[in-house]
PDB file of C-alpha atoms in Angstrom:
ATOM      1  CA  UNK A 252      10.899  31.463-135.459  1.00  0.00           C
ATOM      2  CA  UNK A 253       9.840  29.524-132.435  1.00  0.00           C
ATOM      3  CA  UNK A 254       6.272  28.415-131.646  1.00  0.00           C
ATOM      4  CA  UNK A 255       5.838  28.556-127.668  1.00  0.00           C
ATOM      5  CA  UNK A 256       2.443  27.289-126.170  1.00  0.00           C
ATOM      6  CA  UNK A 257      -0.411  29.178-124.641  1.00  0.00           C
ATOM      7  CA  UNK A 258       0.348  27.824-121.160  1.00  0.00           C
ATOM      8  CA  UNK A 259       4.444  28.659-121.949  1.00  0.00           C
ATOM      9  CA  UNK A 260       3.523  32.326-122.824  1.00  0.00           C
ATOM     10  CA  UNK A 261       1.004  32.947-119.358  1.00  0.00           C
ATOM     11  CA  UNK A 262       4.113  31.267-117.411  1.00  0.00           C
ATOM     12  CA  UNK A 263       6.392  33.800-119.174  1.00  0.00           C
ATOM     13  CA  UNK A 264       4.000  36.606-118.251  1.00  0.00           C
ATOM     14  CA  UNK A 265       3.237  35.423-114.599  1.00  0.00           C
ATOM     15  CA  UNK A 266       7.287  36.224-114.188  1.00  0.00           C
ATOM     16  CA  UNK A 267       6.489  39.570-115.225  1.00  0.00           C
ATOM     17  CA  UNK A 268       3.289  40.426-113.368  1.00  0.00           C
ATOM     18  CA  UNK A 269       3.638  41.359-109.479  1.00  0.00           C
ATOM     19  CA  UNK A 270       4.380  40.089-106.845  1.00  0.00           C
ATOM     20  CA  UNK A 271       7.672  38.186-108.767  1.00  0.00           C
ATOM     21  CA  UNK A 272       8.236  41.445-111.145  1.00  0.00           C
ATOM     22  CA  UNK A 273      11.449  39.889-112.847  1.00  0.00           C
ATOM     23  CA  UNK A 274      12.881  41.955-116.100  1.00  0.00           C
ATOM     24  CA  UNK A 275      12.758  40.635-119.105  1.00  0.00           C
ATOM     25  CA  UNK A 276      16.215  40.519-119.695  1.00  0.00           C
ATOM     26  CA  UNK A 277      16.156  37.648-116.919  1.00  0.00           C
ATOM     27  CA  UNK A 278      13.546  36.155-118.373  1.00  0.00           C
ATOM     28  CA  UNK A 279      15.083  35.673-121.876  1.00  0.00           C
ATOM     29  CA  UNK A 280      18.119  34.574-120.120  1.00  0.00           C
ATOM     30  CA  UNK A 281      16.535  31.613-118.707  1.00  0.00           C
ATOM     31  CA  UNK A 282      14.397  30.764-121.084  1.00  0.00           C
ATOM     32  CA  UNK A 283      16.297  31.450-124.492  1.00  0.00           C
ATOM     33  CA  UNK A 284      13.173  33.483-125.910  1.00  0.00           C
ATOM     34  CA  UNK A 285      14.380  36.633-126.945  1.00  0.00           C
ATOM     35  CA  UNK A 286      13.666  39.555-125.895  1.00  0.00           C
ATOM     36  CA  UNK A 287      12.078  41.415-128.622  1.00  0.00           C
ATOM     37  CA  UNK A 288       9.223  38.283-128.263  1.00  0.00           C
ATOM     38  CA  UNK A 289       8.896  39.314-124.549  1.00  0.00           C
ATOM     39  CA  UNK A 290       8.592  42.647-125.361  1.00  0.00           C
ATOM     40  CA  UNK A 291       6.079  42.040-127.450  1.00  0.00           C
ATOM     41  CA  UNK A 292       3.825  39.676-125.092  1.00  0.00           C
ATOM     42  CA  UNK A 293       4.287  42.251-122.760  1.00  0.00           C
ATOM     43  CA  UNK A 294       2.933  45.173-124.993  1.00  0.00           C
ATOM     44  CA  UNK A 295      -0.049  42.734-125.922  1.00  0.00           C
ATOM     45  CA  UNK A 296      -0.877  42.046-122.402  1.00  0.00           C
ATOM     46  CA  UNK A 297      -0.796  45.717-121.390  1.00  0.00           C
ATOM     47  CA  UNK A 298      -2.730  46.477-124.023  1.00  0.00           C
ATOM     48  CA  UNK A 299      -5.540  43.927-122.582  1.00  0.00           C
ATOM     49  CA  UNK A 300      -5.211  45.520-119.393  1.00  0.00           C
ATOM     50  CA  UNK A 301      -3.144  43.377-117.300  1.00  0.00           C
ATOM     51  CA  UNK A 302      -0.456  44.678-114.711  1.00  0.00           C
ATOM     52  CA  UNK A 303       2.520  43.567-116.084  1.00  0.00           C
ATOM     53  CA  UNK A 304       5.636  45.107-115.813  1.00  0.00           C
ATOM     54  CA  UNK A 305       8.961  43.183-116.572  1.00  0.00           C
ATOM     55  CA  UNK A 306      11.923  45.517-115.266  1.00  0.00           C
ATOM     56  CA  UNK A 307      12.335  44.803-111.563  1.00  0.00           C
ATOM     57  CA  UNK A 308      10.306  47.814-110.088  1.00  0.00           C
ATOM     58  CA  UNK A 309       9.231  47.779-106.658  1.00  0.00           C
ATOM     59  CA  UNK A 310       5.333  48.869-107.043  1.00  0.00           C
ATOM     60  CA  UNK A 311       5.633  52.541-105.468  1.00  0.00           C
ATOM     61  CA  UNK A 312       8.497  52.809-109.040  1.00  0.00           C
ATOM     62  CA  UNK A 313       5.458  51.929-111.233  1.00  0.00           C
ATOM     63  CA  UNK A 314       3.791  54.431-114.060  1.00  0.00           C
ATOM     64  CA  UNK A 315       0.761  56.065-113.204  1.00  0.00           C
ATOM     65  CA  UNK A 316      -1.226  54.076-115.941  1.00  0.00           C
ATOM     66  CA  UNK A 317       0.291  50.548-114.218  1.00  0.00           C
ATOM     67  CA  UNK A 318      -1.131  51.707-110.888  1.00  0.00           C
ATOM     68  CA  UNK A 319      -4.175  52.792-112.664  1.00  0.00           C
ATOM     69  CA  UNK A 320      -5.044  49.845-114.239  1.00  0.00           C
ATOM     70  CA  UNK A 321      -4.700  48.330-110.109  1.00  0.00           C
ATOM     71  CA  UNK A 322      -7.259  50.642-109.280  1.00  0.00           C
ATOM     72  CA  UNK A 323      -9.403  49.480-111.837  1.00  0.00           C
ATOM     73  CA  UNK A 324      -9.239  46.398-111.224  1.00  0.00           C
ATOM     74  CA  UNK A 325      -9.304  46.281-107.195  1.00  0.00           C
ATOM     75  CA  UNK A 326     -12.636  48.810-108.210  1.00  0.00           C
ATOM     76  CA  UNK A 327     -15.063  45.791-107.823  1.00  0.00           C
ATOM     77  CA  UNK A 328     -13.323  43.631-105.011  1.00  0.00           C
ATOM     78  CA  UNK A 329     -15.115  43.540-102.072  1.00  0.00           C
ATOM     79  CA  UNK A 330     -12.382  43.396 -98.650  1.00  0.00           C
ATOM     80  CA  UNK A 331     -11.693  39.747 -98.751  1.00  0.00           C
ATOM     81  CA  UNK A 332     -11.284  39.453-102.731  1.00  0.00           C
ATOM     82  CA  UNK A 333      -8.988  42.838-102.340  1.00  0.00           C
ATOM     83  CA  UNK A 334      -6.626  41.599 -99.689  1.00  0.00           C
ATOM     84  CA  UNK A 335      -6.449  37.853-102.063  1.00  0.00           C
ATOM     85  CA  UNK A 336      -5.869  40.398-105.104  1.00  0.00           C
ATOM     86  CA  UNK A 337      -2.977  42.467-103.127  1.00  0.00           C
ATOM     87  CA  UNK A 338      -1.313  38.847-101.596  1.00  0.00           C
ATOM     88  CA  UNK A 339      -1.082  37.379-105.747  1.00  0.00           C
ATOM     89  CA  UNK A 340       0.439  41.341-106.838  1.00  0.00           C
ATOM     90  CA  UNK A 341       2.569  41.926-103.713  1.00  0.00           C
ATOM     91  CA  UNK A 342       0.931  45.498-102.908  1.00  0.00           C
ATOM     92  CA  UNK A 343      -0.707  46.215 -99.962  1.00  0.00           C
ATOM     93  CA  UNK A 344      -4.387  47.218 -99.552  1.00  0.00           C
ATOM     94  CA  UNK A 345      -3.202  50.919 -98.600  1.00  0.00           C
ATOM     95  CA  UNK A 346      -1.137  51.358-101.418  1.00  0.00           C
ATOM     96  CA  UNK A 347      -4.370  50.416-103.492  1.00  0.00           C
ATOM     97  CA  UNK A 348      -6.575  53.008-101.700  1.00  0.00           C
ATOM     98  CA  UNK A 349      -3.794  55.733-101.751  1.00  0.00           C
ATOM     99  CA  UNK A 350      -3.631  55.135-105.711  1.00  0.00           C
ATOM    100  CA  UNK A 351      -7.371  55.697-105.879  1.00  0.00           C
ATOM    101  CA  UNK A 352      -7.660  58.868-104.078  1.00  0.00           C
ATOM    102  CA  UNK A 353      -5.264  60.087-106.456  1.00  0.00           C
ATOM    103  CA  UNK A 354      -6.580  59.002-109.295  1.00  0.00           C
ATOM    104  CA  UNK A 355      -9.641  60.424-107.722  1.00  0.00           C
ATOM    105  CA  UNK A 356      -7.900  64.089-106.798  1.00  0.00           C
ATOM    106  CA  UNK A 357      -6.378  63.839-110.317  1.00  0.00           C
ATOM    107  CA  UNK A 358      -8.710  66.311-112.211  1.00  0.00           C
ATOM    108  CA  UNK A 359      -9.251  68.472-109.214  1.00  0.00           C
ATOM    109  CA  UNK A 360      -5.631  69.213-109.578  1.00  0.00           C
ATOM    110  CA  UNK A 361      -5.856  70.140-113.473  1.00  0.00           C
ATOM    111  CA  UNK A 362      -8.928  72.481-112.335  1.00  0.00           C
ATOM    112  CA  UNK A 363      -6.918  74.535-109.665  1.00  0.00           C
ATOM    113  CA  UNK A 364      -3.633  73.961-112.049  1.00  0.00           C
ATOM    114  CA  UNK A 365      -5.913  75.920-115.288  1.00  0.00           C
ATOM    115  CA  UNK A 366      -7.833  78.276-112.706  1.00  0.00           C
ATOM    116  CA  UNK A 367      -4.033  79.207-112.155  1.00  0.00           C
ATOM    117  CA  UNK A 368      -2.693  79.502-115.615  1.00  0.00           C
ATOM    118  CA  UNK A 369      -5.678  81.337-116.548  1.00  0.00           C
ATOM    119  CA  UNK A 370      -4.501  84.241-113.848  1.00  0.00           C
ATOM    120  CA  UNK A 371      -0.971  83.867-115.040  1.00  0.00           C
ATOM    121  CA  UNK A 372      -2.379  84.384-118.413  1.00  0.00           C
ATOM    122  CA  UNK A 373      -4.112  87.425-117.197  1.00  0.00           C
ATOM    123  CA  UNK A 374      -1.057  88.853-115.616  1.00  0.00           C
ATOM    124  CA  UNK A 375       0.872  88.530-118.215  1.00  0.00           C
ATOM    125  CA  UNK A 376      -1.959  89.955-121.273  1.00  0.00           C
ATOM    126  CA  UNK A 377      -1.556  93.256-118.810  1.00  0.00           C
ATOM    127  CA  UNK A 378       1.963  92.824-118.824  1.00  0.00           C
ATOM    128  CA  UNK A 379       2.336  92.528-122.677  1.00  0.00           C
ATOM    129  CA  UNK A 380      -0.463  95.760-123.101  1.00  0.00           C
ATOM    130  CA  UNK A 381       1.480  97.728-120.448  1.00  0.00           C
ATOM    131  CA  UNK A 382       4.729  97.126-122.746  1.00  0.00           C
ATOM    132  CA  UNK A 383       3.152  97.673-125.842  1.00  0.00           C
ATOM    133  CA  UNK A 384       1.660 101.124-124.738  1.00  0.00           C
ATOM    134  CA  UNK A 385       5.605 102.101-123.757  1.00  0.00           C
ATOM    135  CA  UNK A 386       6.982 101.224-126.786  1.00  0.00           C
ATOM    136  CA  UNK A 387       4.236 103.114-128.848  1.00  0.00           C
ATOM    137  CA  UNK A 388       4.833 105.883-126.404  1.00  0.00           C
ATOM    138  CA  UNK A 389       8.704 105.522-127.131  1.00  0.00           C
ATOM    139  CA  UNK A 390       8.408 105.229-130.982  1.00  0.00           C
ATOM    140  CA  UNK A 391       6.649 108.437-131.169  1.00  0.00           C
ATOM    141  CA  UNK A 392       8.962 110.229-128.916  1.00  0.00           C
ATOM    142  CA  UNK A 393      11.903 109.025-131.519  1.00  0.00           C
ATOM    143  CA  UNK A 394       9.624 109.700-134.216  1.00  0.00           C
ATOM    144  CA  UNK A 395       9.945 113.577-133.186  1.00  0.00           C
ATOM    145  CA  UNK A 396      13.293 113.156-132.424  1.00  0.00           C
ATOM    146  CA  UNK A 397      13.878 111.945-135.418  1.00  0.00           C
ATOM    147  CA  UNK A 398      11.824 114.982-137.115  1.00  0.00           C
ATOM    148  CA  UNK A 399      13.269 117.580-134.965  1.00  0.00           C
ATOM    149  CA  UNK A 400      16.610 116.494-136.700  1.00  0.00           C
ATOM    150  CA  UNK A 401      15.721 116.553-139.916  1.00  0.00           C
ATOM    151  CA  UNK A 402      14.129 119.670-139.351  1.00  0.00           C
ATOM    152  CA  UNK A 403      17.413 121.099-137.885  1.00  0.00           C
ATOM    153  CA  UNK A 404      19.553 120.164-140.689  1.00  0.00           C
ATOM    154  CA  UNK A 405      17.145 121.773-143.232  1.00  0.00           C
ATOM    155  CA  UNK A 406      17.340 124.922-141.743  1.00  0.00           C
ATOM    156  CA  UNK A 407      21.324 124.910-140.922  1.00  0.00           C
ATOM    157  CA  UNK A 408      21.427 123.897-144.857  1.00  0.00           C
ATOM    158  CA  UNK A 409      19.160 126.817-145.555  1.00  0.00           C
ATOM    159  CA  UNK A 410      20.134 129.764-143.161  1.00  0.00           C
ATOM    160  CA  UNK A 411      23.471 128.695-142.492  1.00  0.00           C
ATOM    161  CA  UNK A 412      24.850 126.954-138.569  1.00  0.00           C
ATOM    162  CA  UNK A 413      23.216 128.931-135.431  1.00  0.00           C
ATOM    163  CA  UNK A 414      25.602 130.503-134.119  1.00  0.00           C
ATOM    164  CA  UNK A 415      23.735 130.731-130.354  1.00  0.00           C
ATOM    165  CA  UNK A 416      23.334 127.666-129.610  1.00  0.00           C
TER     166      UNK A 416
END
């Protein structure tokens, strides 16, 4: 197993981060490390909260927690600091502030979308009751049916076939 240096590992995962983006696969290409080490480095960095992506997407293709993680840290750049920050990622500053209203809008959505499953829940509790009153109301008509019947075939056995009917 190869030993690569602090400085050789930040290099490897500069290539990844934006604005240069390039995949891994790339990556181990040139460099012979393979790819289940860059995988790896990657995974670790994410974990400590760095951007980095590795697979060649533009920044509007990125996961909601990558773009997340942009908002976080653009949170505490003042306007010079956050147009410097968006030049080293290759993003622009509106991208940034459209990402943060909707991480901003996020639980507002998941309010209106339970206020609606709530009503679809009620609609569909009435629903189930109105169905479950029918079927009672179905079963017992059967159930007499089913009595009637019986009752018929008792008394033909007894008295003999009805000869009006």
């Amino acid at each position: 197993m190869a030993r690569y240096s602090l400085e050789h590992r930040e290099w490897v995962l500069r290539q990844m981060m934006p604005p240069i983006n390039r995949s891994i696969a790339d990556i181990a290409e040139d460099t012979g490390i393979n790819p289940v080490t860059l995988y790896a480095w990657r995974k670790q960095a994410k974990t400590a909260g760095a951007v980095v992506l590795g697979n060649d997407k533009q920044s509007d293709a990125w996961s909601s927690a990558d773009k997340f993680r942009v908002v976080v840290e653009a949170s505490t750049l003042n306007e010079t600091e956050l147009a410097e920050y968006c030049r080293r990622k290759g993003l622009y500053v509106e991208q940034i502030q459209a990402w943060r209203a909707a991480c901003e809008q996020a639980n507002a959505v998941a309010e209106v979308q339970t206020r609606a499953s709530r009503e679809q829940t009620k609609v569909a509790d009435k629903r189930i009751k109105q169905l479950e009153r029918e079927l009672q109301r179905k079963e017992s008509a059967l159930a007499e049916a089913a009595a009637l019947l019986i009752l018929r075939k008792k008394a033909n056995a007894i008295w003999g076939k009805d000869e009006d009917a």
